[in-house]
Amino acid sequence: MLTNGRRQWGGAIFSGASHTAGILILVVLAAVAVFLIIEAWPAITAPTEELEKISWFKGTSLLEYIGPLVFGTLLSSVLALLFAVPLSIGIALFISHYAPRRVAQTVAYVIDLLAAIPSVVYGLWGALWLLPVLNPIFSWLTSALGFIPLFADYQAPAKNILSASIVLAVMILPIITAVSREIFLQTPRLHEEAALALGATKWELVRMAVLPFGRSGIISASMLGLGRALGETMAVLMVISPGLLYSFFLLKPGQHQTIAANIAAQFPEASGLSVSVLIATGLALFVFTFLVNMAARAIIARRKDFSGAN
């Protein structure tokens, strides 16, 4: 009787703590949204004449100023995903299904260590090592494929949106790899044995059993990586030449800027209305990230067969 009573009390305490934690995170999220709206409201309602007095403000309205920043943030993050996701999936498959156990453990450990490196260190690596390495590659792209706007008008050093995207890809690679690896390791043993019993090769096993099972997990991992790429600050600030344009010239400097990097660059000298403008750009990033996560959850919800992602 006493043991059952303790179990009931323990269950009630755990249930209450879980509910409290869930409600608390919603309260914190709502508090952040309210704070951003209140602090950004002076900029949202300010007339154009007041906004134009800010030295670094570009455009005739707040929306015109925020638009290129959203475009640059989205472009750099999408490019980073295009680089990171295929490589991460390949590394995850190598660790989970191809490498010997000892090698797999070593590679997984090294990949996990990359996630612990501060973003400013990635920025230093990108600015001091990566940019000189990319310079001849980008020069060749402009000379050979300059008739394509994507690769036209390269100017050294390689402080452009493509360089920033490569740095972001390296930064988000560990989290996408780690999540994908754990998903692939959860593939039902029966599915793998059935594929092998039918005479499937290792690649056919991966294609028919592992990848279909892990599709939702890959999407989840990609969205986690996208979340970090959208909000990354110092690394982008250190490797990009900023600009406020809607441009698809990936190699041309002075074309793009991200919201987070712009806030970090302008905030030290901001005061009064200019602070509200920067917070308004942060509010735009908050809303955009929220919508991206909602879209990701909607995609994952379609795959009910993988309950771990739901």
mmCIF file of C-alpha atoms in Angstrom:
data_model
loop_
_atom_site.group_PDB
_atom_site.id
_atom_site.type_symbol
_atom_site.label_atom_id
_atom_site.label_comp_id
_atom_site.label_asym_id
_atom_site.label_seq_id
_atom_site.Cartn_x
_atom_site.Cartn_y
_atom_site.Cartn_z
ATOM 1 C CA MET A 1 0.000 0.000 0.000
ATOM 2 C CA LEU A 2 2.772 2.397 0.980
ATOM 3 C CA THR A 3 4.741 1.535 -2.155
ATOM 4 C CA ASN A 4 1.713 2.163 -4.375
ATOM 5 C CA GLY A 5 1.107 5.483 -2.647
ATOM 6 C CA ARG A 6 4.689 6.557 -3.271
ATOM 7 C CA ARG A 7 4.388 5.569 -6.913
ATOM 8 C CA GLN A 8 1.213 7.599 -7.302
ATOM 9 C CA TRP A 9 2.794 10.628 -5.646
ATOM 10 C CA GLY A 10 5.902 10.227 -7.790
ATOM 11 C CA GLY A 11 3.777 9.984 -10.936
ATOM 12 C CA ALA A 12 1.764 13.046 -9.943
ATOM 13 C CA ILE A 13 4.916 15.085 -9.256
ATOM 14 C CA PHE A 14 6.514 14.044 -12.524
ATOM 15 C CA SER A 15 3.324 14.786 -14.468
ATOM 16 C CA GLY A 16 3.016 18.203 -12.827
ATOM 17 C CA ALA A 17 6.669 19.029 -13.532
ATOM 18 C CA SER A 18 6.273 17.991 -17.167
ATOM 19 C CA HIS A 19 3.147 20.102 -17.626
ATOM 20 C CA THR A 20 4.834 23.054 -15.933
ATOM 21 C CA ALA A 21 7.868 22.773 -18.203
ATOM 22 C CA GLY A 22 5.659 22.630 -21.301
ATOM 23 C CA ILE A 23 3.625 25.645 -20.229
ATOM 24 C CA LEU A 24 6.776 27.544 -19.219
ATOM 25 C CA ILE A 25 8.357 27.237 -22.658
ATOM 26 C CA LEU A 26 5.161 28.602 -24.229
ATOM 27 C CA VAL A 27 5.151 31.497 -21.773
ATOM 28 C CA VAL A 28 8.801 32.284 -22.539
ATOM 29 C CA LEU A 29 8.107 32.163 -26.287
ATOM 30 C CA ALA A 30 5.129 34.477 -25.900
ATOM 31 C CA ALA A 31 7.163 36.832 -23.691
ATOM 32 C CA VAL A 32 9.900 37.051 -26.342
ATOM 33 C CA ALA A 33 7.324 37.801 -29.045
ATOM 34 C CA VAL A 34 5.658 40.503 -26.912
ATOM 35 C CA PHE A 35 9.023 42.081 -26.074
ATOM 36 C CA LEU A 36 10.036 42.224 -29.729
ATOM 37 C CA ILE A 37 6.713 43.738 -30.793
ATOM 38 C CA ILE A 38 6.768 46.393 -28.053
ATOM 39 C CA GLU A 39 10.379 47.383 -28.698
ATOM 40 C CA ALA A 40 9.951 47.365 -32.489
ATOM 41 C CA TRP A 41 6.696 49.330 -32.472
ATOM 42 C CA PRO A 42 8.350 52.813 -32.557
ATOM 43 C CA ALA A 43 10.171 51.797 -35.752
ATOM 44 C CA ILE A 44 7.061 50.218 -37.263
ATOM 45 C CA THR A 45 5.008 53.387 -36.708
ATOM 46 C CA ALA A 46 7.781 55.928 -37.359
ATOM 47 C CA PRO A 47 7.407 58.194 -40.415
ATOM 48 C CA THR A 48 9.879 57.885 -43.258
ATOM 49 C CA GLU A 49 11.467 61.244 -42.406
ATOM 50 C CA GLU A 50 12.525 59.954 -38.986
ATOM 51 C CA LEU A 51 13.863 56.667 -40.369
ATOM 52 C CA GLU A 52 15.951 58.457 -42.989
ATOM 53 C CA LYS A 53 17.821 60.324 -40.237
ATOM 54 C CA ILE A 54 19.509 57.021 -39.257
ATOM 55 C CA SER A 55 22.914 57.024 -40.950
ATOM 56 C CA TRP A 56 22.940 53.376 -41.999
ATOM 57 C CA PHE A 57 19.246 53.123 -42.907
ATOM 58 C CA LYS A 58 18.657 52.306 -46.579
ATOM 59 C CA GLY A 59 15.288 52.604 -48.313
ATOM 60 C CA THR A 60 12.123 54.651 -48.034
ATOM 61 C CA SER A 61 10.339 52.409 -45.525
ATOM 62 C CA LEU A 62 11.064 49.836 -42.844
ATOM 63 C CA LEU A 63 9.806 47.049 -45.095
ATOM 64 C CA GLU A 64 12.152 48.142 -47.864
ATOM 65 C CA TYR A 65 15.057 48.019 -45.411
ATOM 66 C CA ILE A 66 14.164 44.622 -43.938
ATOM 67 C CA GLY A 67 13.398 42.936 -47.275
ATOM 68 C CA PRO A 68 17.002 42.591 -48.549
ATOM 69 C CA LEU A 69 18.117 41.392 -45.107
ATOM 70 C CA VAL A 70 15.499 38.631 -45.149
ATOM 71 C CA PHE A 71 16.536 37.749 -48.699
ATOM 72 C CA GLY A 72 20.221 37.540 -47.739
ATOM 73 C CA THR A 73 19.436 35.462 -44.660
ATOM 74 C CA LEU A 74 17.306 33.039 -46.647
ATOM 75 C CA LEU A 75 19.770 32.788 -49.541
ATOM 76 C CA SER A 76 22.790 32.066 -47.327
ATOM 77 C CA SER A 77 20.869 29.499 -45.278
ATOM 78 C CA VAL A 78 19.464 27.665 -48.306
ATOM 79 C CA LEU A 79 22.902 27.522 -49.930
ATOM 80 C CA ALA A 80 24.355 26.197 -46.671
ATOM 81 C CA LEU A 81 21.719 23.448 -46.616
ATOM 82 C CA LEU A 82 22.468 22.530 -50.233
ATOM 83 C CA PHE A 83 26.112 22.022 -49.280
ATOM 84 C CA ALA A 84 25.638 20.437 -45.858
ATOM 85 C CA VAL A 85 22.695 18.035 -46.213
ATOM 86 C CA PRO A 86 24.140 15.656 -48.871
ATOM 87 C CA LEU A 87 27.510 15.586 -47.103
ATOM 88 C CA SER A 88 25.883 15.014 -43.718
ATOM 89 C CA ILE A 89 23.749 12.160 -45.032
ATOM 90 C CA GLY A 90 26.829 10.555 -46.581
ATOM 91 C CA ILE A 91 28.812 10.828 -43.339
ATOM 92 C CA ALA A 92 25.860 9.510 -41.307
ATOM 93 C CA LEU A 93 25.472 6.498 -43.613
ATOM 94 C CA PHE A 94 29.215 5.835 -43.478
ATOM 95 C CA ILE A 95 29.133 5.836 -39.675
ATOM 96 C CA SER A 96 25.952 3.771 -39.339
ATOM 97 C CA HIS A 97 26.270 1.190 -42.116
ATOM 98 C CA TYR A 98 29.673 1.161 -43.790
ATOM 99 C CA ALA A 99 32.546 1.923 -41.429
ATOM 100 C CA PRO A 100 34.039 -0.647 -39.026
ATOM 101 C CA ARG A 101 32.885 -0.093 -35.456
ATOM 102 C CA ARG A 102 36.112 1.494 -34.196
ATOM 103 C CA VAL A 103 36.409 3.795 -37.199
ATOM 104 C CA ALA A 104 32.738 4.740 -36.921
ATOM 105 C CA GLN A 105 33.143 5.680 -33.256
ATOM 106 C CA THR A 106 36.178 7.837 -34.034
ATOM 107 C CA VAL A 107 34.501 9.650 -36.926
ATOM 108 C CA ALA A 108 31.320 10.208 -34.891
ATOM 109 C CA TYR A 109 33.372 11.611 -32.014
ATOM 110 C CA VAL A 110 35.218 14.029 -34.293
ATOM 111 C CA ILE A 111 31.982 15.184 -35.951
ATOM 112 C CA ASP A 112 30.364 15.766 -32.555
ATOM 113 C CA LEU A 113 33.374 17.812 -31.467
ATOM 114 C CA LEU A 114 32.808 20.205 -34.371
ATOM 115 C CA ALA A 115 29.521 21.269 -32.767
ATOM 116 C CA ALA A 116 31.398 22.529 -29.698
ATOM 117 C CA ILE A 117 33.564 24.987 -31.642
ATOM 118 C CA PRO A 118 32.463 28.627 -31.045
ATOM 119 C CA SER A 119 31.117 30.509 -34.043
ATOM 120 C CA VAL A 120 33.819 33.182 -33.779
ATOM 121 C CA VAL A 121 36.434 30.467 -34.320
ATOM 122 C CA TYR A 122 34.617 29.389 -37.487
ATOM 123 C CA GLY A 123 34.641 33.032 -38.535
ATOM 124 C CA LEU A 124 38.393 33.302 -37.997
ATOM 125 C CA TRP A 125 38.942 30.051 -39.887
ATOM 126 C CA GLY A 126 36.817 31.290 -42.753
ATOM 127 C CA ALA A 127 38.410 34.746 -42.941
ATOM 128 C CA LEU A 128 42.047 33.693 -42.535
ATOM 129 C CA TRP A 129 42.198 30.254 -44.187
ATOM 130 C CA LEU A 130 39.132 29.524 -46.276
ATOM 131 C CA LEU A 131 38.925 32.794 -48.244
ATOM 132 C CA PRO A 132 42.472 32.499 -49.698
ATOM 133 C CA VAL A 133 41.716 28.880 -50.645
ATOM 134 C CA LEU A 134 38.479 29.857 -52.384
ATOM 135 C CA ASN A 135 40.035 32.790 -54.268
ATOM 136 C CA PRO A 136 41.494 30.780 -57.213
ATOM 137 C CA ILE A 137 38.362 28.624 -57.400
ATOM 138 C CA PHE A 138 36.057 31.632 -57.601
ATOM 139 C CA SER A 139 38.371 33.338 -60.093
ATOM 140 C CA TRP A 140 38.153 30.290 -62.347
ATOM 141 C CA LEU A 141 34.360 30.178 -61.999
ATOM 142 C CA THR A 142 34.088 33.795 -63.130
ATOM 143 C CA SER A 143 36.467 33.300 -66.063
ATOM 144 C CA ALA A 144 34.866 30.047 -67.227
ATOM 145 C CA LEU A 145 31.207 30.573 -66.280
ATOM 146 C CA GLY A 146 30.981 34.338 -65.964
ATOM 147 C CA PHE A 147 28.224 34.447 -68.577
ATOM 148 C CA ILE A 148 25.976 32.953 -65.871
ATOM 149 C CA PRO A 149 24.948 35.723 -63.438
ATOM 150 C CA LEU A 150 25.445 33.421 -60.459
ATOM 151 C CA PHE A 151 29.200 33.307 -61.094
ATOM 152 C CA ALA A 152 29.798 36.727 -62.653
ATOM 153 C CA ASP A 153 31.810 39.701 -61.384
ATOM 154 C CA TYR A 154 33.991 38.017 -58.783
ATOM 155 C CA GLN A 155 36.383 40.315 -56.940
ATOM 156 C CA ALA A 156 39.073 39.220 -54.469
ATOM 157 C CA PRO A 157 39.046 38.638 -51.548
ATOM 158 C CA ALA A 158 36.233 36.105 -51.533
ATOM 159 C CA LYS A 159 33.975 38.027 -49.116
ATOM 160 C CA ASN A 160 30.684 37.093 -50.728
ATOM 161 C CA ILE A 161 27.508 35.201 -49.943
ATOM 162 C CA LEU A 162 28.870 31.904 -51.287
ATOM 163 C CA SER A 163 31.843 31.992 -48.916
ATOM 164 C CA ALA A 164 29.530 32.755 -45.996
ATOM 165 C CA SER A 165 27.304 29.846 -47.033
ATOM 166 C CA ILE A 166 30.250 27.437 -47.080
ATOM 167 C CA VAL A 167 31.215 28.488 -43.550
ATOM 168 C CA LEU A 168 27.589 28.055 -42.446
ATOM 169 C CA ALA A 169 27.503 24.612 -44.079
ATOM 170 C CA VAL A 170 30.511 23.503 -42.018
ATOM 171 C CA MET A 171 28.852 24.869 -38.877
ATOM 172 C CA ILE A 172 25.533 23.065 -39.359
ATOM 173 C CA LEU A 173 27.084 19.820 -40.613
ATOM 174 C CA PRO A 174 27.624 18.295 -37.117
ATOM 175 C CA ILE A 175 24.010 18.646 -35.955
ATOM 176 C CA ILE A 176 22.544 17.307 -39.223
ATOM 177 C CA THR A 177 25.007 14.408 -39.208
ATOM 178 C CA ALA A 178 24.393 13.514 -35.556
ATOM 179 C CA VAL A 179 20.600 13.455 -35.880
ATOM 180 C CA SER A 180 20.671 11.583 -39.213
ATOM 181 C CA ARG A 181 23.105 9.028 -37.808
ATOM 182 C CA GLU A 182 20.842 8.236 -34.865
ATOM 183 C CA ILE A 183 17.838 7.950 -37.200
ATOM 184 C CA PHE A 184 19.642 5.529 -39.518
ATOM 185 C CA LEU A 185 20.735 3.395 -36.568
ATOM 186 C CA GLN A 186 17.073 3.004 -35.575
ATOM 187 C CA THR A 187 16.122 1.348 -38.872
ATOM 188 C CA PRO A 188 14.250 -1.875 -37.947
ATOM 189 C CA ARG A 189 16.592 -4.825 -38.086
ATOM 190 C CA LEU A 190 13.878 -6.914 -39.725
ATOM 191 C CA HIS A 191 13.697 -4.497 -42.679
ATOM 192 C CA GLU A 192 17.437 -4.715 -43.232
ATOM 193 C CA GLU A 193 17.529 -8.502 -42.915
ATOM 194 C CA ALA A 194 14.602 -8.843 -45.319
ATOM 195 C CA ALA A 195 16.373 -6.706 -47.917
ATOM 196 C CA LEU A 196 19.579 -8.721 -47.548
ATOM 197 C CA ALA A 197 17.628 -11.991 -47.772
ATOM 198 C CA LEU A 198 16.243 -10.839 -51.119
ATOM 199 C CA GLY A 199 19.800 -10.430 -52.392
ATOM 200 C CA ALA A 200 20.084 -6.645 -52.014
ATOM 201 C CA THR A 201 23.516 -5.049 -52.058
ATOM 202 C CA LYS A 202 24.559 -2.627 -49.313
ATOM 203 C CA TRP A 203 23.535 0.353 -51.467
ATOM 204 C CA GLU A 204 20.183 -1.265 -52.306
ATOM 205 C CA LEU A 205 19.655 -1.921 -48.600
ATOM 206 C CA VAL A 206 20.298 1.753 -47.849
ATOM 207 C CA ARG A 207 18.071 2.918 -50.719
ATOM 208 C CA MET A 208 15.144 0.581 -50.000
ATOM 209 C CA ALA A 209 15.156 0.350 -46.192
ATOM 210 C CA VAL A 210 17.312 2.988 -44.486
ATOM 211 C CA LEU A 211 16.594 6.163 -46.442
ATOM 212 C CA PRO A 212 12.779 5.695 -46.650
ATOM 213 C CA PHE A 213 12.643 5.031 -42.914
ATOM 214 C CA GLY A 214 14.824 8.032 -42.097
ATOM 215 C CA ARG A 215 13.220 10.541 -44.470
ATOM 216 C CA SER A 216 11.341 12.426 -41.762
ATOM 217 C CA GLY A 217 14.392 12.355 -39.527
ATOM 218 C CA ILE A 218 16.498 13.858 -42.294
ATOM 219 C CA ILE A 219 13.938 16.646 -42.666
ATOM 220 C CA SER A 220 14.017 17.249 -38.909
ATOM 221 C CA ALA A 221 17.816 17.359 -38.911
ATOM 222 C CA SER A 222 17.823 19.743 -41.858
ATOM 223 C CA MET A 223 15.394 22.078 -40.098
ATOM 224 C CA LEU A 224 17.587 22.091 -37.000
ATOM 225 C CA GLY A 225 20.547 23.004 -39.172
ATOM 226 C CA LEU A 226 18.484 25.657 -40.939
ATOM 227 C CA GLY A 227 17.537 27.158 -37.580
ATOM 228 C CA ARG A 228 21.197 27.592 -36.673
ATOM 229 C CA ALA A 229 22.100 28.951 -40.094
ATOM 230 C CA LEU A 230 19.303 31.540 -39.969
ATOM 231 C CA GLY A 231 20.485 32.933 -36.653
ATOM 232 C CA GLU A 232 24.245 32.700 -37.093
ATOM 233 C CA THR A 233 25.986 36.024 -36.458
ATOM 234 C CA MET A 234 29.744 36.296 -35.968
ATOM 235 C CA ALA A 235 30.895 33.815 -38.588
ATOM 236 C CA VAL A 236 28.861 35.535 -41.317
ATOM 237 C CA LEU A 237 29.891 38.998 -40.137
ATOM 238 C CA MET A 238 33.572 38.084 -40.418
ATOM 239 C CA VAL A 239 33.503 36.580 -43.923
ATOM 240 C CA ILE A 240 31.002 38.677 -45.883
ATOM 241 C CA SER A 241 31.179 42.095 -47.485
ATOM 242 C CA PRO A 242 27.752 43.548 -46.605
ATOM 243 C CA GLY A 243 25.200 44.967 -48.995
ATOM 244 C CA LEU A 244 21.434 45.474 -49.103
ATOM 245 C CA LEU A 245 20.394 44.199 -52.512
ATOM 246 C CA TYR A 246 18.125 41.555 -54.005
ATOM 247 C CA SER A 247 20.902 39.888 -55.942
ATOM 248 C CA PHE A 248 21.733 36.418 -57.223
ATOM 249 C CA PHE A 249 25.369 37.337 -57.915
ATOM 250 C CA LEU A 250 26.846 34.764 -55.550
ATOM 251 C CA LEU A 251 30.487 35.748 -56.123
ATOM 252 C CA LYS A 252 30.128 39.511 -56.197
ATOM 253 C CA PRO A 253 30.951 41.325 -52.927
ATOM 254 C CA GLY A 254 28.771 44.001 -51.377
ATOM 255 C CA GLN A 255 25.491 42.380 -52.405
ATOM 256 C CA HIS A 256 24.028 40.646 -49.354
ATOM 257 C CA GLN A 257 23.741 40.795 -45.597
ATOM 258 C CA THR A 258 21.926 38.656 -43.033
ATOM 259 C CA ILE A 259 19.660 39.918 -40.275
ATOM 260 C CA ALA A 260 21.742 38.579 -37.395
ATOM 261 C CA ALA A 261 25.036 39.862 -38.803
ATOM 262 C CA ASN A 262 23.491 43.260 -39.501
ATOM 263 C CA ILE A 263 22.244 43.562 -35.908
ATOM 264 C CA ALA A 264 25.695 42.676 -34.569
ATOM 265 C CA ALA A 265 27.360 45.202 -36.873
ATOM 266 C CA GLN A 266 25.023 48.144 -36.172
ATOM 267 C CA PHE A 267 23.954 47.631 -32.557
ATOM 268 C CA PRO A 268 27.092 49.025 -30.822
ATOM 269 C CA GLU A 269 26.453 52.485 -32.323
ATOM 270 C CA ALA A 270 22.640 52.369 -32.241
ATOM 271 C CA SER A 271 20.476 54.456 -29.952
ATOM 272 C CA GLY A 272 16.863 55.578 -29.785
ATOM 273 C CA LEU A 273 14.911 54.853 -32.949
ATOM 274 C CA SER A 274 17.808 52.989 -34.561
ATOM 275 C CA VAL A 275 17.634 50.370 -31.784
ATOM 276 C CA SER A 276 13.934 49.899 -32.547
ATOM 277 C CA VAL A 277 14.775 49.415 -36.229
ATOM 278 C CA LEU A 278 17.265 46.682 -35.377
ATOM 279 C CA ILE A 279 14.760 45.006 -33.049
ATOM 280 C CA ALA A 280 12.201 45.168 -35.869
ATOM 281 C CA THR A 281 14.612 43.213 -38.059
ATOM 282 C CA GLY A 282 14.999 40.724 -35.200
ATOM 283 C CA LEU A 283 11.209 40.427 -35.060
ATOM 284 C CA ALA A 284 11.193 39.617 -38.777
ATOM 285 C CA LEU A 285 13.775 36.882 -38.177
ATOM 286 C CA PHE A 286 11.723 35.543 -35.259
ATOM 287 C CA VAL A 287 8.566 35.328 -37.376
ATOM 288 C CA PHE A 288 10.406 33.827 -40.340
ATOM 289 C CA THR A 289 12.064 31.151 -38.184
ATOM 290 C CA PHE A 290 8.718 30.346 -36.564
ATOM 291 C CA LEU A 291 7.068 29.883 -39.971
ATOM 292 C CA VAL A 292 9.914 27.664 -41.187
ATOM 293 C CA ASN A 293 9.577 25.432 -38.131
ATOM 294 C CA MET A 294 5.808 25.214 -38.595
ATOM 295 C CA ALA A 295 6.311 24.175 -42.216
ATOM 296 C CA ALA A 296 8.833 21.547 -41.152
ATOM 297 C CA ARG A 297 6.432 20.112 -38.582
ATOM 298 C CA ALA A 298 3.703 19.943 -41.229
ATOM 299 C CA ILE A 299 6.000 17.984 -43.545
ATOM 300 C CA ILE A 300 7.073 15.604 -40.781
ATOM 301 C CA ALA A 301 3.472 15.028 -39.671
ATOM 302 C CA ARG A 302 2.744 13.424 -43.028
ATOM 303 C CA ARG A 303 5.128 10.583 -42.189
ATOM 304 C CA LYS A 304 3.300 8.831 -39.389
ATOM 305 C CA ASP A 305 5.274 5.623 -39.881
ATOM 306 C CA PHE A 306 8.297 7.242 -38.202
ATOM 307 C CA SER A 307 6.909 8.096 -34.785
ATOM 308 C CA GLY A 308 10.279 9.306 -33.438
ATOM 309 C CA ALA A 309 10.061 12.440 -35.567
ATOM 310 C CA ASN A 310 6.548 13.183 -34.406
#
